[in-house]
């Protein structure tokens, strides 16, 4: 294995709602890679980024822009056009994963269970009448439900609704982040996040992380200490740990993902994993779930080093 230090450019920030978390992720990864001996710069994505990339001439780029513009394949296509190797997923896999209804349909076709849902654009509520549409949705799915934006992560715009009034409020919150809303049946159980990495020897699942939060696992619970507690590995027997890891690997393979992904699951009382979401640019802050899983095995630095040494290379 090569041991020479690399020139690495990390792309973070940008204009998404998750800008601040993206910058935290970028600087945290840079800190780890610098400790491993690499030369690293963090670039805040703006009109100067392409010129800065050309001037720095990195051996590899690690895009860590969270949210729609960082995960929908567009940024990855720019890196492909620049002929720069990068850590992550090919643009087509990003597109399948970034749009939550598409991801759900794809993994369902691959044999993974996911809660029933409907996806509706904001315009339908004006055309059909909000009260009528929400009544049909509540009758079809039954309350409670979870409302979430069509794109995006970090729990932004995601709400739990158990009453008609809460459903109306949830739709308003969701539409402040996206013009399309995914309304999903609520599944009770244990929240488990399973990260999958591929450093050149095929995808492998990291230890599952069990998430226990005070109230909803929203943006505040994810990034502000004290609201959530994490158990690594999850407090499950060996058979269930294997089952959730296999489910995450199926999601990763079915969606055609690359170096890294994180699948969020609900494990119901019968031990059945339900697919909730997948993230192709998972958070890398000190409170993020993938780093927590890697640190539990003492491999955070070695994992990041292996990822930058085995990036995606396009012909």
Coordinates of C-alpha atoms in Angstrom, one line a residue:
X1 CA 0.0 0.0 0.0
X2 CA 1.2 3.5 -0.9
X3 CA 2.2 5.6 2.1
X4 CA 3.2 8.9 0.5
X5 CA 1.2 11.9 1.7
X6 CA -1.5 13.1 -0.6
X7 CA -2.7 16.6 -1.6
X8 CA -6.4 16.6 -0.6
X9 CA -9.0 19.2 -1.2
X10 CA -12.2 19.1 0.9
X11 CA -15.2 20.8 -0.5
X12 CA -17.7 22.1 2.2
X13 CA -20.2 24.8 2.9
X14 CA -22.0 26.1 -0.1
X15 CA -25.5 27.5 0.0
X16 CA -27.6 24.7 1.4
X17 CA -29.6 24.8 4.7
X18 CA -26.9 22.4 6.1
X19 CA -24.0 24.8 5.4
X20 CA -22.8 25.1 8.9
X21 CA -22.8 21.3 9.5
X22 CA -21.0 20.8 6.2
X23 CA -18.2 23.2 7.3
X24 CA -17.9 21.4 10.6
X25 CA -17.7 18.1 8.8
X26 CA -15.0 19.5 6.4
X27 CA -12.8 20.9 9.1
X28 CA -13.1 17.8 11.2
X29 CA -12.1 15.5 8.4
X30 CA -9.2 17.8 7.5
X31 CA -8.0 17.6 11.0
X32 CA -7.9 13.8 10.9
X33 CA -6.2 13.7 7.5
X34 CA -3.6 16.2 8.5
X35 CA -2.8 14.1 11.5
X36 CA -2.3 11.2 9.1
X37 CA 0.3 13.3 7.3
X38 CA -1.6 14.6 4.3
X39 CA -1.6 18.1 2.9
X40 CA -5.2 19.3 3.1
X41 CA -7.1 22.4 2.2
X42 CA -10.8 23.1 2.9
X43 CA -12.6 25.1 0.2
X44 CA -15.9 26.8 0.9
X45 CA -17.9 26.2 -2.3
X46 CA -18.3 29.4 -4.3
X47 CA -17.4 31.0 -7.6
X48 CA -13.7 30.7 -6.8
X49 CA -13.7 26.9 -6.1
X50 CA -12.9 25.6 -9.6
X51 CA -10.0 28.0 -9.9
X52 CA -8.7 27.0 -6.5
X53 CA -9.0 23.3 -7.4
X54 CA -7.0 23.9 -10.5
X55 CA -4.4 25.9 -8.7
X56 CA -4.0 23.4 -5.9
X57 CA -4.1 20.3 -8.2
X58 CA -5.2 17.8 -5.6
X59 CA -4.6 14.1 -5.8
X60 CA -8.1 13.6 -4.5
X61 CA -11.1 15.6 -3.6
X62 CA -13.5 14.8 -0.7
X63 CA -16.8 16.6 -1.3
X64 CA -18.6 17.1 2.1
X65 CA -21.3 19.5 1.0
X66 CA -24.5 18.3 2.7
X67 CA -28.0 18.7 1.4
X68 CA -29.5 18.8 -2.1
X69 CA -26.8 20.6 -4.0
X70 CA -24.0 18.5 -2.4
X71 CA -25.7 15.1 -2.8
X72 CA -27.8 15.2 -5.9
X73 CA -24.9 14.3 -8.3
X74 CA -24.3 17.8 -9.6
X75 CA -21.2 18.5 -7.6
X76 CA -19.9 15.0 -8.4
X77 CA -20.4 15.7 -12.1
X78 CA -18.3 18.9 -11.8
X79 CA -15.5 16.8 -10.3
X80 CA -15.8 14.2 -13.1
X81 CA -15.6 17.0 -15.7
X82 CA -12.5 18.3 -14.0
X83 CA -11.1 14.7 -14.1
X84 CA -10.4 14.8 -10.4
X85 CA -10.6 11.5 -8.3
X86 CA -13.0 11.9 -5.4
X87 CA -14.3 10.2 -2.3
X88 CA -18.0 9.4 -2.5
X89 CA -20.5 8.0 -5.0
X90 CA -21.0 8.3 -8.8
X91 CA -23.5 10.9 -9.8
X92 CA -26.2 8.4 -10.8
X93 CA -26.1 6.8 -7.4
X94 CA -26.3 10.2 -5.8
X95 CA -29.4 11.0 -7.8
X96 CA -31.1 7.8 -6.9
X97 CA -30.3 8.4 -3.2
X98 CA -30.8 12.1 -2.9
X99 CA -34.5 12.1 -3.8
X100 CA -36.1 10.2 -0.9
X101 CA -39.1 8.8 -2.9
X102 CA -36.8 7.4 -5.5
X103 CA -34.5 5.9 -2.9
X104 CA -37.5 4.3 -1.2
X105 CA -38.8 2.8 -4.5
X106 CA -35.4 1.5 -5.5
X107 CA -34.6 -0.2 -2.2
X108 CA -38.1 -1.7 -2.1
X109 CA -37.4 -3.2 -5.5
X110 CA -34.3 -4.7 -4.0
X111 CA -36.3 -6.4 -1.3
X112 CA -35.9 -4.0 1.6
X113 CA -39.0 -3.0 3.6
X114 CA -39.7 0.7 3.8
X115 CA -42.8 2.5 5.3
X116 CA -45.7 3.3 3.0
X117 CA -45.7 7.0 1.9
X118 CA -47.0 9.6 -0.5
X119 CA -45.1 12.4 -2.0
X120 CA -46.9 15.6 -2.9
X121 CA -45.8 19.0 -4.4
X122 CA -46.8 22.2 -2.6
X123 CA -48.9 23.2 -5.7
X124 CA -51.4 20.4 -5.1
X125 CA -52.4 22.0 -1.8
X126 CA -53.5 25.1 -3.7
X127 CA -55.2 23.2 -6.6
X128 CA -57.1 20.6 -4.5
X129 CA -57.3 22.5 -1.2
X130 CA -55.0 21.8 1.7
X131 CA -57.8 20.5 4.0
X132 CA -59.1 18.1 1.4
X133 CA -55.6 16.8 0.5
X134 CA -54.5 16.3 4.1
X135 CA -57.7 14.5 4.9
X136 CA -57.1 12.1 2.0
X137 CA -53.5 11.5 3.1
X138 CA -54.5 10.9 6.8
X139 CA -57.2 8.4 5.7
X140 CA -54.8 6.6 3.3
X141 CA -51.8 6.3 5.6
X142 CA -53.4 6.7 9.1
X143 CA -51.9 8.8 11.7
X144 CA -49.3 9.1 13.1
X145 CA -47.0 10.0 10.2
X146 CA -43.6 11.6 9.6
X147 CA -43.4 14.5 7.2
X148 CA -40.0 15.2 5.6
X149 CA -38.6 17.3 2.6
X150 CA -38.1 15.4 -0.7
X151 CA -34.4 16.2 -0.3
X152 CA -32.0 17.1 2.4
X153 CA -30.8 15.7 5.7
X154 CA -29.8 16.6 9.3
X155 CA -33.5 16.3 10.3
X156 CA -34.3 19.7 8.9
X157 CA -37.9 20.1 8.1
X158 CA -38.8 16.7 9.5
X159 CA -41.8 16.5 11.8
X160 CA -43.9 13.8 13.6
X161 CA -47.6 14.3 13.4
X162 CA -50.2 12.4 15.3
X163 CA -53.2 14.7 14.8
X164 CA -54.7 16.7 12.0
X165 CA -53.4 20.0 13.5
X166 CA -49.9 18.6 13.8
X167 CA -50.0 17.4 10.2
X168 CA -50.9 20.9 9.0
X169 CA -48.0 22.4 11.0
X170 CA -45.7 19.7 9.8
X171 CA -46.5 20.5 6.1
X172 CA -45.8 24.2 6.7
X173 CA -42.4 23.3 8.3
X174 CA -41.5 20.9 5.5
X175 CA -42.4 23.4 2.7
X176 CA -39.9 25.9 4.2
X177 CA -37.2 23.5 3.0
X178 CA -38.5 21.9 -0.1
X179 CA -41.4 22.3 -2.6
X180 CA -42.2 18.6 -2.3
X181 CA -43.1 16.7 0.9
X182 CA -42.8 13.0 1.6
X183 CA -45.4 11.9 4.1
X184 CA -44.5 8.5 5.6
X185 CA -46.3 6.1 7.9
X186 CA -44.6 6.1 11.3
X187 CA -42.9 2.9 12.4
X188 CA -42.1 2.4 16.1
X189 CA -38.9 0.7 17.2
X190 CA -35.2 1.1 17.7
X191 CA -33.4 3.7 15.6
X192 CA -30.2 2.3 14.1
X193 CA -27.7 3.9 11.7
X194 CA -25.4 1.6 9.7
X195 CA -22.5 3.1 7.8
X196 CA -21.0 1.3 4.8
X197 CA -17.5 1.9 3.5
X198 CA -15.6 0.6 0.5
X199 CA -11.8 1.2 0.6
X200 CA -11.1 -1.0 -2.4
X201 CA -12.0 -4.5 -1.1
X202 CA -15.7 -4.3 -1.5
X203 CA -18.4 -2.7 0.7
X204 CA -18.4 -3.5 4.5
X205 CA -20.7 -2.4 7.2
X206 CA -19.3 -0.6 10.3
X207 CA -20.8 -1.4 13.7
X208 CA -24.5 -0.2 13.9
X209 CA -25.1 2.8 16.1
X210 CA -28.3 2.9 18.2
X211 CA -29.7 6.3 18.7
X212 CA -31.8 7.2 21.8
X213 CA -32.9 10.8 21.8
X214 CA -34.9 13.0 24.1
X215 CA -37.9 13.7 21.9
X216 CA -37.6 13.7 18.1
X217 CA -34.2 13.1 16.6
X218 CA -34.2 16.5 14.9
X219 CA -31.4 18.9 14.0
X220 CA -30.9 20.0 17.6
X221 CA -30.8 16.4 18.9
X222 CA -28.2 15.5 16.3
X223 CA -25.7 18.3 16.7
X224 CA -26.1 19.7 20.2
X225 CA -24.7 17.5 23.1
X226 CA -27.1 16.2 25.7
X227 CA -30.2 15.6 23.6
X228 CA -29.1 12.2 22.3
X229 CA -27.3 9.1 23.5
X230 CA -25.5 6.6 21.3
X231 CA -24.7 3.0 21.8
X232 CA -22.0 1.3 19.6
X233 CA -22.5 -1.4 18.8
X234 CA -26.3 -1.2 19.1
X235 CA -27.8 -3.0 22.0
X236 CA -29.0 -5.9 19.9
X237 CA -28.1 -9.6 19.8
X238 CA -25.6 -10.8 17.2
X239 CA -28.3 -12.1 14.8
X240 CA -30.0 -8.7 14.7
X241 CA -26.7 -6.8 14.4
X242 CA -25.9 -9.0 11.4
X243 CA -29.4 -8.4 10.0
X244 CA -29.2 -4.6 10.1
X245 CA -25.7 -4.7 8.6
X246 CA -26.9 -6.9 5.8
X247 CA -29.8 -4.6 5.2
X248 CA -27.5 -1.5 4.9
X249 CA -25.2 -3.5 2.5
X250 CA -28.3 -4.3 0.4
X251 CA -29.3 -0.6 0.3
X252 CA -25.7 0.4 -0.6
X253 CA -25.5 -2.2 -3.5
X254 CA -29.1 -1.7 -4.7
X255 CA -28.6 2.1 -5.1
X256 CA -25.2 1.7 -6.7
X257 CA -23.3 3.6 -4.1
X258 CA -19.5 4.1 -3.9
X259 CA -17.0 4.7 -1.1
X260 CA -19.3 5.6 1.7
X261 CA -23.0 5.7 2.8
X262 CA -25.1 5.7 5.9
X263 CA -28.4 4.0 6.1
X264 CA -31.0 4.9 8.8
X265 CA -33.3 2.1 9.8
X266 CA -36.0 1.4 12.3
X267 CA -35.9 -2.0 13.9
X268 CA -39.4 -2.9 14.9
X269 CA -40.5 -5.1 17.8
X270 CA -40.4 -8.2 15.7
X271 CA -36.8 -7.6 14.6
X272 CA -37.6 -6.4 11.1
X273 CA -35.5 -3.5 9.7
X274 CA -37.4 -0.8 7.9
X275 CA -35.5 1.6 5.6
X276 CA -36.0 5.2 6.5
X277 CA -33.2 7.1 4.6
X278 CA -29.8 6.9 3.1
X279 CA -27.1 9.5 3.0
X280 CA -24.3 9.5 0.5
X281 CA -22.5 12.4 2.1
X282 CA -23.0 11.6 5.8
X283 CA -22.1 14.0 8.5
X284 CA -18.5 13.9 9.7
X285 CA -18.7 16.1 12.8
X286 CA -17.6 15.0 16.3
X287 CA -21.3 14.1 16.9
X288 CA -22.0 12.3 13.6
X289 CA -22.8 8.7 13.4
X290 CA -20.3 7.4 10.9
X291 CA -17.3 8.7 12.9
X292 CA -18.8 7.4 16.1
X293 CA -19.0 3.9 14.5
X294 CA -15.4 4.1 13.2
X295 CA -14.0 5.3 16.5
X296 CA -15.7 2.4 18.3
X297 CA -13.3 0.1 16.4
X298 CA -10.3 2.5 16.8
X299 CA -10.0 3.0 13.0
X300 CA -11.1 6.6 12.3
X301 CA -7.7 7.8 11.1
X302 CA -6.9 4.6 9.2
X303 CA -10.4 4.6 7.6
X304 CA -10.1 8.1 6.3
X305 CA -6.6 7.4 5.1
X306 CA -7.8 4.4 3.2
X307 CA -10.7 6.3 1.7
X308 CA -8.5 9.0 0.2
X309 CA -6.1 6.4 -1.1
X310 CA -8.9 4.6 -2.9
X311 CA -11.1 7.3 -4.5
X312 CA -13.5 7.0 -7.4
X313 CA -11.5 7.5 -10.7
X314 CA -13.4 8.2 -13.9
X315 CA -11.9 7.4 -17.3

